[in-house]
Amino acid sequence: MTELPDADARRRALTDLDATLLVEAAAGTGKTALIAGRLTMLLAHGIPPSAIAAITFTELAASSLTARVHRYVDELLAGDMPATLRLALPNGLSAKQHAALTAAASTLDELTASTIHAFCQRMICSYAVEANIDPGAQVLDATQARAAFDDVFDRWLRRRLGMEADASSPIGTLSRSDPHRLVATLRELARFRLDHRQAAALPADLSGRPDLDFVEAVRDFQRWVASHPPERTTVDLVDQLDELASFYDGALEHMTDFERLWILAHPPSLRCMRRESTDLLTPRTKGAWERAAGKVDGARLHDEAMACFERVHASYRTLRGRLATALVAALSRELDEVLAEYAQFKRRAAVLDFDDLLERAGDLIRGHDAVRRALGRAIGTFSSTSSRTPIRCRPRLCSAYAATNRSMTGMRRAFVPVRSSSSAIRNRRSIASVEPMSPRTRRRAARSSGSGRRM
Amino acid sequence: MDRRTVIVEGPLAFRIRRLQAARQHEANIDIMTLPSLAARLAGGFSRSPVPHELFAYVNAALAEGGFADFESLRQLPGMTRALVKTLGTAWLSDASLATLAPQHARLADLARVEERIRAQLPAGVLLPPDLRSAAIANIRHARSLFGEIELHRLTHIAPVWRPLIQALATATRVRWLQPGTDDRGWFPGTIDVGEAPASAPIEVASCADPRAEAVEALRWARELIAARRATPDEIAICSASTHGWDAHVHALASSANLPVHFSHGLRTLSSYDGQACAALADLLLNGLSQERVRRFLRYRRCITGELGTLPPTWDAGISREAALFDLEQWRRALDMATRDNEERTNVRAVLMTALTALSEGIGAARDVGKRVLRGEAFTIWNEALERAPATALEYALQESRFPDGRDPGASIVWCPASHLAAEPRPFVWLLGMNARSWPRRQLENPLVPSHILARHVFDADPVAEQDRRAFRLITGAATGACVLSLSRRSAEGTLLSASPLVKAGSARRSLKRGRIPAHAVSESDRLLARPAEAATTPEIAQAMTCWHAWERPELTAHDGQIRADHPVIMRTLEAVQSASSLRFLIRDPLGFAWRYGLGWRPVAEEAQPLSLDPRAYGELVHELLKRTVDALEPQPGFTRATRHELEQALASARAHIHERWPLERPVPPALLWHHFLDTAEDLALRALTFDETFLAGTRSWTEVAFGVPEADAPSHAADVPWPPTSPVVIPGTDIRLRGSIDRLELTAAGTAVRVSDYKTGALASSAERIALGGGTELQHVVYALAAKQLLPEVQRMFLPGAGPTAVKLDDVDGAIAQLTTHVSTAIQSLRQGFSVPGPDTTVEWNDFRLALPANATVYLARKRRALAAAFGTVTRAWSAP
């Protein structure tokens, strides 16, 4: 049988057990098989199954990886040679390897092949006290967590709108001005906060008087119109903008509360706005100007008018953006309560959701030297840079990416020097590269993950 | 004859060994477990604490505080459980916490907890190591107390008991029969290994998923019994952990009517008393709600005192839809329900007292339990409260178990492998032979992980080791048959691999989920295996016919084809129609037959909505309008009322609805409800106030009804443009119409009329002229028709959405003529028996979509031709402008 063009790369991945490697290849090239082969080789090398961890993206990948390792071990012990391992074991198992595999086979279930969540769960279970987690905590699946959160949200909103409701709070204001959409709006915002729980709303910034900028821009436009030949559509537009300008004139002169902000965010509806919206429409007046002032002058005047309009539009957007930011910041503060109550619920009910697993595991590794050292001794080295804790390949730690290259981009960017995948596509059926993780690569990896903090 | 003492392990061995003794007329024999032997020797009433007592002691120990590592965790709900478990293994492993304490702050904390527990123990209750020491101190009595001691099978003797057994061996004869472990070098007595039985060959069955494994196991058991190869007491089904299988085995065994004994007990929540506790916990944890209160009061047998003797009609007069989420709402609802009835005031008093207690929340769980529960439910409640803090009550209830009341000597046993290992049976089926489920993973102890203390110090018998040993013992003793089953996929669908205990290369039978078994386990299993026989069951036959009918391109009874002039259809057509029923008639004849013919209604949505949906909001506005107008009629009369009178009438209508609605139907929380009423009131006021821009001298009415059947006619003669009972008939048909025009204005001369429609939900149509909109905009045409028929003088007509200019009467006539044609053809088609799906059948708001095949689009595409033929010219109505 002729060797595949990438046989050397494959062989290295199977036999260079002491190196930290990065295997990058396109979908369908056999990465999972290769990782399973490497795990089998580690076992044959005498590493106990309990000291190996393989992390995958999905439960399915984890279980198929486990199943494959089991199969390879079974076949090898039965005297067969799995195709993947033929490269590494051209002469079959040595007596020592056979003995090591036989020993490993009886405790093969202690091998960790799991998703990052399951791995984190195991980790924080061992260090519950350090991580300040209930030692009896159970993990909610995505559906249970969503239902629990919605429950907390409902209860919270019911309380905020119940007997002791504060009508002057942002929620009260929102309820008064738009009772029909209140619940949907708040629920959407709450879920958004939950999905991005590390994120906070931008702080409100109403300094610099964006209202004055807008009014000034409108006045400029008016002056321009007054000093040029009239064009009906443009004059009409400026009249409408004048109405808008008087709505916002001096709006931010004093400190504004939520209710005032809410009113400011809902200007009168005008014809120059998009339907069902308060966005301004860009006028299409080129033809009108040409008709009014001739082809040449018309084009120039149109451009000047458009420049005026663009200034108005830009300052209008800035103003509305600032108002919206301030509104969201105020509502977001209200929703802090929901998130706090959800956290409290989880603590009281002794449950964790998926994001907690990653978050707590990250905190654990970042905050506890002793834990980090102990984990390193047990299964390898961790580099903790963000909550999506990337895990490096180390001699006894394999990171298996059974998913396709496309779906791993997110992860890859977190810790792998991003490489154009075109080479992988050219060599569709081959492992694109097996690259050792040199200190330099690691530095790059750390940079691309947004933090240089490493062990 | 000398007395003998037999020591057994686990509940199964205990009961079976007693049964054997009885069957063999053994006398002078005592059967007990090691802890009870120690307790007996330690003297008098000594014993070790039972688990739920331990929970209480640990809780008290934690409450004292003053820990190094545990301080921040001591309030957490899982902490008690974790501590009880950790201390339990530590005691059994004979690890001296006091000695280990200096090694680590965590161990010092544990030692502190132990010390505090010890201080709380009442006289005679001793922790296992102390009990052991007390027993050894009395070793001189051993011979007279126990006679000869026989250790029956015991698979593992915890280190804590070993010194006691060594001491016993000095005082009396100790034999160990068929020891289940090789760890016996320390044992000083006689060991009788016995003859290794010839175990049956191991078969491996690979099944689809865990449930399929349970099905196969029970089929196998049934086959053994039916073929007289084994009696139930020789058969065992087990798994390393029964979790995940209990529910399947319980359900399958009851439907199979097989005697299956759960040696580890049934879940408390599967009992009546357990459910009563769950209902009470739900009430206390999640607050009062009508549903929760009703659920709890259903468990009358478990409720004590006056509350338990409430008549079953306690809820008379309380609407099921009423929003009753706090005491105040209950008080008002009960006031109303019991107002006119002297006898029922007692009900009110009893309920209010109980509800006041129930509204106190989970903090008062213990008191509330004492006041409302009785019997077994009361016991379960207290045990659950002792096991964990009240806030974690649901979890504590989930974990509690009770004996199933079956005799293990006459039943198949279903149990954890550890129980069976201590009392093996000849015919065994081992479930869950998958990686990680047998042997189970050795998890770190979260309180004392291995980086603090080497694992074996605290856990002399790790779970993975227990599982491997149980596997060896069970398969070794299986002389009749031994089947290992494994799942190809988990219940969630992930691929699973075989346990390392399943020997590589062993022959596997792969059993498909839908295979036809030689022995079916239950009626439904048998029917599944025999499609031909199943097809004769009327229900299945009907379902199959329906399924096949849906697959065929032609129309069948299952698509809504019925006989011509079906009486239900005829009766329905004779009734007075409305704009909405006409829409169904034209665009969804199937829905027309279901809704108006058979009277089907969708069930109400959630009991406690946070918001008002558009339909409810529309009803709110219309009720406001109607109440206001009714209040003004006949005096001073709506049209003559001053603005002030109008506003007052509106305000009192609002106040009435504000009070009344919450008692009759669900409404949003207070503030939002208030704001909804505000916007509705604004809208109503705009609708009611006279429009100055219209012609002077115009008279105006709101909520003008037409075509009302005599029976529903209003009692007072209001000032109206026409009597509400005046009939409106679609010209050229027998179809009578009814409806209510939101607002109608008529000029002084009576020649011009304006009809207004207050859209509360969707946007008003922007049509510039009167239109049918393919049968979706019938309301305007129906209003125009009513106005035209009832006000024959009218020459100019302004219709909703038609803008400031009057529609041409010719257009109105044209629209009416169109309506007539479409309604007539639709009726014709329906009378021919085609109550079949139309274009509105699959729209999102149609609640009847639920009754259609799951993929309705594909289904309708298949029937397209037949439907087109059935509808004939009706289809033109759907595209009418």
CSV table of C-alpha atoms in Angstrom, one decimal, chain B residues 237-561:
chain,number,residue,atom,x,y,z
B,237,ILE,CA,-32.3,-7.8,37.5
B,238,CYS,CA,-29.7,-5.4,38.7
B,239,SER,CA,-27.6,-2.5,37.7
B,240,ALA,CA,-24.6,-0.7,39.4
B,241,SER,CA,-26.9,2.2,40.1
B,242,THR,CA,-30.7,1.9,39.8
B,243,HIS,CA,-31.0,5.6,39.1
B,244,GLY,CA,-32.3,6.2,35.6
B,245,TRP,CA,-33.9,2.7,35.4
B,246,ASP,CA,-36.3,2.8,38.4
B,247,ALA,CA,-39.0,4.6,36.6
B,248,HIS,CA,-38.8,2.3,33.5
B,249,VAL,CA,-38.8,-0.9,35.6
B,250,HIS,CA,-41.6,0.4,37.8
B,251,ALA,CA,-43.9,1.3,34.8
B,252,LEU,CA,-43.0,-1.8,32.8
B,253,ALA,CA,-43.4,-4.2,35.7
B,254,SER,CA,-46.8,-2.8,36.6
B,255,SER,CA,-48.0,-3.0,33.0
B,256,ALA,CA,-46.6,-6.5,32.7
B,257,ASN,CA,-48.2,-7.6,36.0
B,258,LEU,CA,-44.9,-9.3,37.0
B,259,PRO,CA,-44.0,-9.6,40.7
B,260,VAL,CA,-41.0,-7.3,40.9
B,261,HIS,CA,-39.6,-6.4,44.3
B,262,PHE,CA,-37.6,-3.2,44.6
B,263,SER,CA,-35.1,-4.1,47.3
B,264,HIS,CA,-34.0,-0.5,47.6
B,265,GLY,CA,-37.6,0.8,47.9
B,266,LEU,CA,-39.8,2.9,45.7
B,267,ARG,CA,-39.5,6.7,45.3
B,268,THR,CA,-41.7,8.4,47.9
B,269,LEU,CA,-42.9,10.8,45.2
B,270,SER,CA,-44.6,7.9,43.4
B,271,SER,CA,-47.0,7.5,46.3
B,272,TYR,CA,-50.1,9.4,47.3
B,273,ASP,CA,-48.6,10.7,50.5
B,274,GLY,CA,-45.4,11.7,48.7
B,275,GLN,CA,-47.4,13.6,46.2
B,276,ALA,CA,-49.3,15.4,49.0
B,277,CYS,CA,-46.0,16.5,50.4
B,278,ALA,CA,-44.8,17.6,46.9
B,279,ALA,CA,-48.0,19.6,46.5
B,280,LEU,CA,-47.5,21.3,49.8
B,281,ALA,CA,-43.8,22.0,49.1
B,282,ASP,CA,-44.8,23.5,45.7
B,283,LEU,CA,-47.3,25.8,47.5
B,284,LEU,CA,-44.7,27.0,50.1
B,285,LEU,CA,-41.8,27.3,47.7
B,286,ASN,CA,-43.7,29.0,44.8
B,287,GLY,CA,-46.4,30.9,46.6
B,288,LEU,CA,-50.2,30.8,46.5
B,289,SER,CA,-51.9,30.2,43.2
B,290,GLN,CA,-55.2,28.7,42.4
B,291,GLU,CA,-53.7,25.7,40.7
B,292,ARG,CA,-51.3,25.0,43.5
B,293,VAL,CA,-54.0,25.4,46.2
B,294,ARG,CA,-56.4,23.1,44.3
B,295,ARG,CA,-53.7,20.5,43.8
B,296,PHE,CA,-52.9,20.4,47.4
B,297,LEU,CA,-56.5,20.2,48.6
B,298,ARG,CA,-57.0,17.2,46.4
B,299,TYR,CA,-55.0,15.1,48.8
B,300,ARG,CA,-57.7,15.1,51.4
B,301,ARG,CA,-56.6,11.8,53.1
B,302,CYS,CA,-53.3,13.5,54.1
B,303,ILE,CA,-54.8,16.7,55.4
B,304,THR,CA,-55.6,17.1,59.0
B,305,GLY,CA,-58.0,19.3,60.9
B,306,GLU,CA,-60.8,21.4,59.6
B,307,LEU,CA,-59.0,21.8,56.2
B,308,GLY,CA,-59.2,18.1,55.7
B,309,THR,CA,-63.0,18.1,56.3
B,310,LEU,CA,-63.8,20.8,53.8
B,311,PRO,CA,-66.6,19.7,51.5
B,312,PRO,CA,-65.4,18.8,48.0
B,313,THR,CA,-67.5,21.8,46.8
B,314,TRP,CA,-65.3,24.3,48.6
B,315,ASP,CA,-64.5,26.0,45.4
B,316,ALA,CA,-68.1,26.7,44.4
B,317,GLY,CA,-68.4,30.3,43.1
B,318,ILE,CA,-64.6,30.7,42.5
B,319,SER,CA,-63.8,31.0,38.8
B,320,ARG,CA,-61.0,28.7,37.7
B,321,GLU,CA,-59.5,31.5,35.7
B,322,ALA,CA,-59.4,34.0,38.5
B,323,ALA,CA,-56.0,35.3,39.3
B,324,LEU,CA,-55.5,34.3,43.0
B,325,PHE,CA,-51.9,34.8,43.8
B,326,ASP,CA,-52.0,36.5,47.2
B,327,LEU,CA,-54.1,36.4,50.3
B,328,GLU,CA,-55.9,39.6,49.4
B,329,GLN,CA,-57.1,38.2,46.1
B,330,TRP,CA,-58.3,35.0,47.9
B,331,ARG,CA,-60.1,37.0,50.5
B,332,ARG,CA,-62.0,39.0,47.9
B,333,ALA,CA,-62.8,35.9,45.8
B,334,LEU,CA,-64.0,34.0,48.9
B,335,ASP,CA,-66.0,37.0,50.0
B,336,MET,CA,-67.8,37.0,46.7
B,337,ALA,CA,-68.3,33.3,46.6
B,338,THR,CA,-69.7,33.0,50.1
B,339,ARG,CA,-71.6,36.3,50.3
B,340,ASP,CA,-75.1,34.9,49.7
B,341,ASN,CA,-74.7,31.7,51.5
B,342,GLU,CA,-74.7,31.5,55.3
B,343,GLU,CA,-73.5,27.9,55.4
B,344,ARG,CA,-70.5,28.6,53.3
B,345,THR,CA,-69.1,31.2,55.7
B,346,ASN,CA,-67.5,28.4,57.6
B,347,VAL,CA,-65.7,27.3,54.4
B,348,ARG,CA,-64.4,30.8,54.1
B,349,ALA,CA,-63.1,31.0,57.6
B,350,VAL,CA,-61.3,27.6,57.4
B,351,LEU,CA,-59.8,28.4,54.0
B,352,MET,CA,-58.6,31.8,55.1
B,353,THR,CA,-56.9,30.5,58.2
B,354,ALA,CA,-55.2,27.8,56.2
B,355,LEU,CA,-54.2,30.1,53.4
B,356,THR,CA,-52.7,32.6,55.8
B,357,ALA,CA,-50.5,29.8,57.1
B,358,LEU,CA,-49.7,28.5,53.6
B,359,SER,CA,-48.7,32.0,52.4
B,360,GLU,CA,-45.9,32.2,55.0
B,361,GLY,CA,-43.5,30.6,52.6
B,362,ILE,CA,-41.0,27.9,53.0
B,363,GLY,CA,-39.5,29.3,56.1
B,364,ALA,CA,-42.5,28.1,58.0
B,365,ALA,CA,-42.4,24.6,56.5
B,366,ARG,CA,-42.1,22.8,59.8
B,367,ASP,CA,-45.0,24.6,61.4
B,368,VAL,CA,-47.2,24.4,58.4
B,369,GLY,CA,-46.5,20.6,58.1
B,370,LYS,CA,-47.6,20.2,61.7
B,371,ARG,CA,-50.8,22.1,61.1
B,372,VAL,CA,-52.0,20.6,57.9
B,373,LEU,CA,-50.5,17.2,57.3
B,374,ARG,CA,-51.2,13.9,59.0
B,375,GLY,CA,-50.3,10.2,59.0
B,376,GLU,CA,-47.6,9.0,56.6
B,377,ALA,CA,-47.4,12.3,54.8
B,378,PHE,CA,-46.5,14.1,58.0
B,379,THR,CA,-43.7,11.6,58.6
B,380,ILE,CA,-42.3,12.0,55.1
B,381,TRP,CA,-42.5,15.8,55.5
B,382,ASN,CA,-40.5,15.8,58.7
B,383,GLU,CA,-37.9,13.4,57.4
B,384,ALA,CA,-37.4,15.5,54.3
B,385,LEU,CA,-37.0,18.6,56.4
B,386,GLU,CA,-34.4,17.0,58.5
B,387,ARG,CA,-32.4,15.8,55.6
B,388,ALA,CA,-31.8,19.3,54.1
B,389,PRO,CA,-32.8,22.9,54.7
B,390,ALA,CA,-36.4,23.8,53.9
B,391,THR,CA,-35.4,25.7,50.8
B,392,ALA,CA,-34.1,22.5,49.2
B,393,LEU,CA,-37.2,20.6,50.1
B,394,GLU,CA,-38.0,19.5,46.6
B,395,TYR,CA,-34.6,17.8,46.3
B,396,ALA,CA,-35.0,16.1,49.7
B,397,LEU,CA,-38.4,14.8,48.7
B,398,GLN,CA,-37.0,13.5,45.4
B,399,GLU,CA,-34.5,11.4,47.1
B,400,SER,CA,-36.6,9.8,49.8
B,401,ARG,CA,-37.9,6.2,49.4
B,402,PHE,CA,-40.4,3.8,50.9
B,403,PRO,CA,-40.7,-0.1,51.0
B,404,ASP,CA,-42.7,-1.6,48.2
B,405,GLY,CA,-44.5,-4.2,50.3
B,406,ARG,CA,-43.6,-7.2,48.1
B,407,ASP,CA,-42.1,-10.4,49.4
B,408,PRO,CA,-38.6,-10.9,47.9
B,409,GLY,CA,-39.0,-14.6,48.5
B,410,ALA,CA,-41.8,-14.8,45.8
B,411,SER,CA,-40.7,-12.0,43.5
B,412,ILE,CA,-38.2,-11.2,40.8
B,413,VAL,CA,-35.8,-8.7,42.5
B,414,TRP,CA,-34.7,-5.4,41.0
B,415,CYS,CA,-31.9,-3.9,42.9
B,416,PRO,CA,-28.5,-2.2,43.0
B,417,ALA,CA,-25.7,-4.7,42.2
B,418,SER,CA,-24.4,-4.3,45.8
B,419,HIS,CA,-27.6,-5.8,47.2
B,420,LEU,CA,-27.5,-8.7,44.8
B,421,ALA,CA,-23.8,-9.4,45.4
B,422,ALA,CA,-24.6,-10.1,49.0
B,423,GLU,CA,-27.4,-12.5,48.1
B,424,PRO,CA,-26.9,-13.7,44.5
B,425,ARG,CA,-29.5,-15.5,42.4
B,426,PRO,CA,-29.0,-18.1,39.7
B,427,PHE,CA,-30.7,-16.2,36.9
B,428,VAL,CA,-29.4,-12.7,36.5
B,429,TRP,CA,-29.7,-9.9,34.0
B,430,LEU,CA,-27.2,-7.0,34.4
B,431,LEU,CA,-28.4,-3.7,33.0
B,432,GLY,CA,-26.2,-0.8,31.9
B,433,MET,CA,-22.9,-2.6,31.1
B,434,ASN,CA,-21.6,0.6,29.5
B,435,ALA,CA,-18.4,2.4,30.0
B,436,ARG,CA,-18.8,4.7,33.1
B,437,SER,CA,-22.0,3.2,34.3
B,438,TRP,CA,-20.5,-0.2,35.3
B,439,PRO,CA,-18.1,0.3,37.0
B,440,ARG,CA,-19.2,3.8,37.9
B,441,ARG,CA,-16.7,6.6,37.8
B,442,GLN,CA,-14.8,7.2,40.9
B,443,LEU,CA,-15.6,10.8,41.6
B,444,GLU,CA,-13.6,12.9,43.9
B,445,ASN,CA,-15.1,13.6,47.3
B,446,PRO,CA,-15.8,17.3,47.0
B,447,LEU,CA,-15.0,17.9,50.7
B,448,VAL,CA,-11.9,15.9,51.0
B,449,PRO,CA,-10.4,15.5,47.5
B,450,SER,CA,-7.3,13.6,46.9
B,451,HIS,CA,-5.0,16.6,47.0
B,452,ILE,CA,-5.9,17.0,50.6
B,453,LEU,CA,-5.8,13.4,51.7
B,454,ALA,CA,-5.0,10.2,49.8
B,455,ARG,CA,-8.3,8.7,48.7
B,456,HIS,CA,-7.9,5.3,50.4
B,457,VAL,CA,-7.6,6.8,53.9
B,458,PHE,CA,-11.2,8.1,53.8
B,459,ASP,CA,-12.7,5.6,51.4
B,460,ALA,CA,-11.5,2.1,52.0
B,461,ASP,CA,-14.0,0.7,49.5
B,462,PRO,CA,-14.2,3.0,46.4
B,463,VAL,CA,-17.3,2.7,44.3
B,464,ALA,CA,-15.5,1.5,41.1
B,465,GLU,CA,-14.0,-1.3,43.2
B,466,GLN,CA,-17.5,-2.1,44.7
B,467,ASP,CA,-18.9,-2.4,41.2
B,468,ARG,CA,-16.1,-4.6,39.9
B,469,ARG,CA,-16.5,-6.9,42.9
B,470,ALA,CA,-20.3,-7.0,42.5
B,471,PHE,CA,-19.9,-7.9,38.9
B,472,ARG,CA,-17.5,-10.8,39.7
B,473,LEU,CA,-19.7,-12.1,42.5
B,474,ILE,CA,-23.0,-11.9,40.6
B,475,THR,CA,-21.8,-13.4,37.4
B,476,GLY,CA,-19.8,-16.1,39.3
B,477,ALA,CA,-22.9,-17.2,41.3
B,478,ALA,CA,-25.2,-17.2,38.3
B,479,THR,CA,-25.7,-20.9,37.7
B,480,GLY,CA,-28.9,-20.6,35.6
B,481,ALA,CA,-28.3,-17.8,33.1
B,482,CYS,CA,-26.4,-14.6,33.0
B,483,VAL,CA,-27.1,-11.8,30.5
B,484,LEU,CA,-25.2,-8.5,30.3
B,485,SER,CA,-27.0,-5.8,28.5
B,486,LEU,CA,-25.6,-2.5,27.2
B,487,SER,CA,-27.1,0.5,25.4
B,488,ARG,CA,-25.9,1.6,22.1
B,489,ARG,CA,-27.1,5.1,22.8
B,490,SER,CA,-27.9,7.0,26.0
B,491,ALA,CA,-31.4,8.3,26.7
B,492,GLU,CA,-30.2,11.6,25.3
B,493,GLY,CA,-29.0,10.0,22.1
B,494,THR,CA,-25.2,10.0,22.5
B,495,LEU,CA,-23.2,7.0,21.4
B,496,LEU,CA,-22.1,4.8,24.2
B,497,SER,CA,-19.3,2.2,24.4
B,498,ALA,CA,-19.2,-1.1,26.2
B,499,SER,CA,-18.0,-1.4,29.8
B,500,PRO,CA,-14.4,-2.7,30.1
B,501,LEU,CA,-16.0,-5.6,32.1
B,502,VAL,CA,-17.6,-6.9,28.9
B,503,LYS,CA,-14.9,-9.1,27.6
B,504,ALA,CA,-13.6,-8.1,24.2
B,505,GLY,CA,-14.6,-10.5,21.5
B,506,SER,CA,-17.6,-11.9,23.5
B,507,ALA,CA,-20.5,-12.7,21.2
B,508,ARG,CA,-23.1,-10.0,21.3
B,509,ARG,CA,-26.7,-10.3,20.3
B,510,SER,CA,-27.9,-7.0,18.9
B,511,LEU,CA,-31.5,-6.5,19.8
B,512,LYS,CA,-33.5,-4.0,17.8
B,513,ARG,CA,-35.9,-1.8,19.5
B,514,GLY,CA,-38.8,-2.9,17.3
B,515,ARG,CA,-37.9,-6.6,17.1
B,516,ILE,CA,-40.6,-9.2,17.5
B,517,PRO,CA,-39.8,-10.9,20.8
B,518,ALA,CA,-40.6,-14.6,21.5
B,519,HIS,CA,-42.1,-13.5,24.8
B,520,ALA,CA,-43.8,-10.2,25.0
B,521,VAL,CA,-43.8,-8.6,28.4
B,522,SER,CA,-47.1,-6.9,28.5
B,523,GLU,CA,-50.3,-6.3,26.5
B,524,SER,CA,-48.8,-3.3,24.6
B,525,ASP,CA,-45.6,-5.2,24.0
B,526,ARG,CA,-47.5,-8.1,22.5
B,527,LEU,CA,-49.6,-5.8,20.3
B,528,LEU,CA,-46.4,-4.0,19.1
B,529,ALA,CA,-45.0,-7.4,18.1
B,530,ARG,CA,-48.2,-8.4,16.2
B,531,PRO,CA,-49.2,-5.6,13.9
B,532,ALA,CA,-51.9,-7.7,12.4
B,533,GLU,CA,-53.6,-8.3,15.7
B,534,ALA,CA,-53.1,-4.8,16.8
B,535,ALA,CA,-54.8,-3.6,13.7
B,536,THR,CA,-58.0,-5.2,15.0
B,537,THR,CA,-58.2,-3.0,18.1
B,538,PRO,CA,-60.8,-0.4,17.2
B,539,GLU,CA,-58.5,2.5,18.4
B,540,ILE,CA,-55.5,1.4,16.5
B,541,ALA,CA,-57.6,0.4,13.4
B,542,GLN,CA,-59.0,3.9,13.4
B,543,ALA,CA,-55.6,5.5,13.9
B,544,MET,CA,-54.2,3.5,11.0
B,545,THR,CA,-57.1,4.3,8.7
B,546,CYS,CA,-56.6,8.0,9.5
B,547,TRP,CA,-52.8,7.7,8.9
B,548,HIS,CA,-53.3,6.0,5.6
B,549,ALA,CA,-56.1,8.4,4.6
B,550,TRP,CA,-53.8,11.3,5.2
B,551,GLU,CA,-51.2,9.7,2.9
B,552,ARG,CA,-53.7,9.4,0.0
B,553,PRO,CA,-54.2,12.2,-2.5
B,554,GLU,CA,-58.0,12.0,-2.5
B,555,LEU,CA,-60.3,13.4,0.2
B,556,THR,CA,-61.6,11.1,2.9
B,557,ALA,CA,-63.5,11.3,6.1
B,558,HIS,CA,-60.2,12.0,7.9
B,559,ASP,CA,-59.8,15.2,5.8
B,560,GLY,CA,-63.3,16.4,6.8
B,561,GLN,CA,-65.4,14.9,4.0
